[in-house]
């Protein structure tokens, strides 16, 4: 019996009738899709897919807006002196209010719990109203409209800190859901914009009323709510995304590259004009320019898609290849999982990798104290999952914890005390300039956290070109000294973490040596750059060292150092500050103000020594994890290197 040749063709059309009898030849010809109809169906499918891809970029820009306008804890130093005066509290009590804002991170689990039971947009507005309630009531207290006891103000600061954590969790979820292939790039870009919040709020405050510091509390209350309303439509209309083809990953990487250049331009703009307060009209124009730079990224995906459509439609006869600059390769992620599985099987079967053989041979040699510290119970591979019980028993985790608490957390505490530091050094008029400086350099530090991905991508591209040139019989691709250097330094994030911690002790010892305005500005920029890098790189480092599937729990355990460090370091600074109030020559007794270098001199010495401890811990962490990065990178390179 002859097969039904028209059956498969009939499946492409929904308006064909199903028949148990074999159709005649004329019916088969009539049921076939014409080339024009087939082309139209394909075009409609591509338009639907492109619409979904466009909506995901709208979600990314909305996430950038949310991050840019919800880092409300970074402008605390702009109004902290006035809040201290209104409440009539000491520096220690003011420190507790700053700790309460940071303490919101301890309750970060509540945002994840809320996402299990409520839609994203509901969680978004819950966070917005928490901030409205927390900051709004503080503004009423600052304006003497209402009077609240200190404990209630503390709880309001805690509530406001929780709202920041909820916003951050929501942005992380949006990036993970909509950019599975370029997740690190989406996270690093959005986290970076959280660092410009203080600069944006300074511009907004100068545009409305530059003479009042309580305007920051009013802006903290309403701007996140307005941003949530603006971001509502993209979040509600989330697309159902299919896995991206390789050319789609390249296109997205190109868009991320352009968005990062725009982000750098935005940071430079805010650095140059963020603290300008000459007159209200100029401040409003500058604020309009900043908002334009935040809106303009909406056009970039459309331009890239239009360019791709133009080349595909108009120049279809030419062979157009995607960009070779791929920041994150999906195949590398799959290779990483495969290598981890293969390595596990090696350990289970008693087999040894080449690295293990070398390590076994070297273990027979005489080891010193430093060698035992570096090699004892160190990570065998990247990406190994660590449950909580295993995590807290790892020396690598506690080295990482110490590096964070003695690096990034000190930078955060410095920013919280920046208002009192400037006031004690006679730089009260430059407080908003210092806040903007810290915010802008924190933003640049967050952007620099993606440097390992950029350099690794560039190095991978060079190796790929070298492999293509050497892909002929009897030719082998050998690693030269430059390849080895790139492999050791370009991708090891722990090495970059160590480098990022170097500016912090330099900044504090510079303040110890000199208390003039130049030293204060340089130190503020260095601390902002260092702490910004650490905040943004922490998620990726935690994922690589202790497992991507456990990163949610493990990272929340890591950031418990922020409220702990904020309490300890801030309390130390407040004790030193209050101890010099009685010996200060210029005292405003009603608001308990200390004037002079002695107010923070000893604090800077302690912070500088602690930051050296953090730098040492980070360097030890790099030495202990270097072999895991080398091993992973060597296997990745060998898998992509053709041998004949």
Tab-separated table of C-alpha atoms in Angstrom, residues 33 68 211 238 255 300 308 333 377 380 403 422 489 523 557 627:
chain	number	residue	atom	x	y	z
A	33	UNK	CA	1.079	25.356	2.044
A	68	UNK	CA	19.058	53.033	40.660
A	211	UNK	CA	18.920	74.183	51.491
A	238	UNK	CA	6.830	39.054	31.209
A	255	UNK	CA	23.668	44.585	23.734
A	300	UNK	CA	19.600	50.020	22.342
A	308	UNK	CA	20.078	42.501	12.485
A	333	UNK	CA	28.507	26.558	31.699
A	377	UNK	CA	41.552	21.064	53.042
A	380	UNK	CA	39.360	20.599	44.826
A	403	UNK	CA	37.779	39.542	53.629
A	422	UNK	CA	33.071	65.733	57.044
A	489	UNK	CA	44.908	35.951	36.588
A	523	UNK	CA	40.054	58.442	50.412
A	557	UNK	CA	24.852	33.522	55.247
A	627	UNK	CA	44.644	25.682	41.722
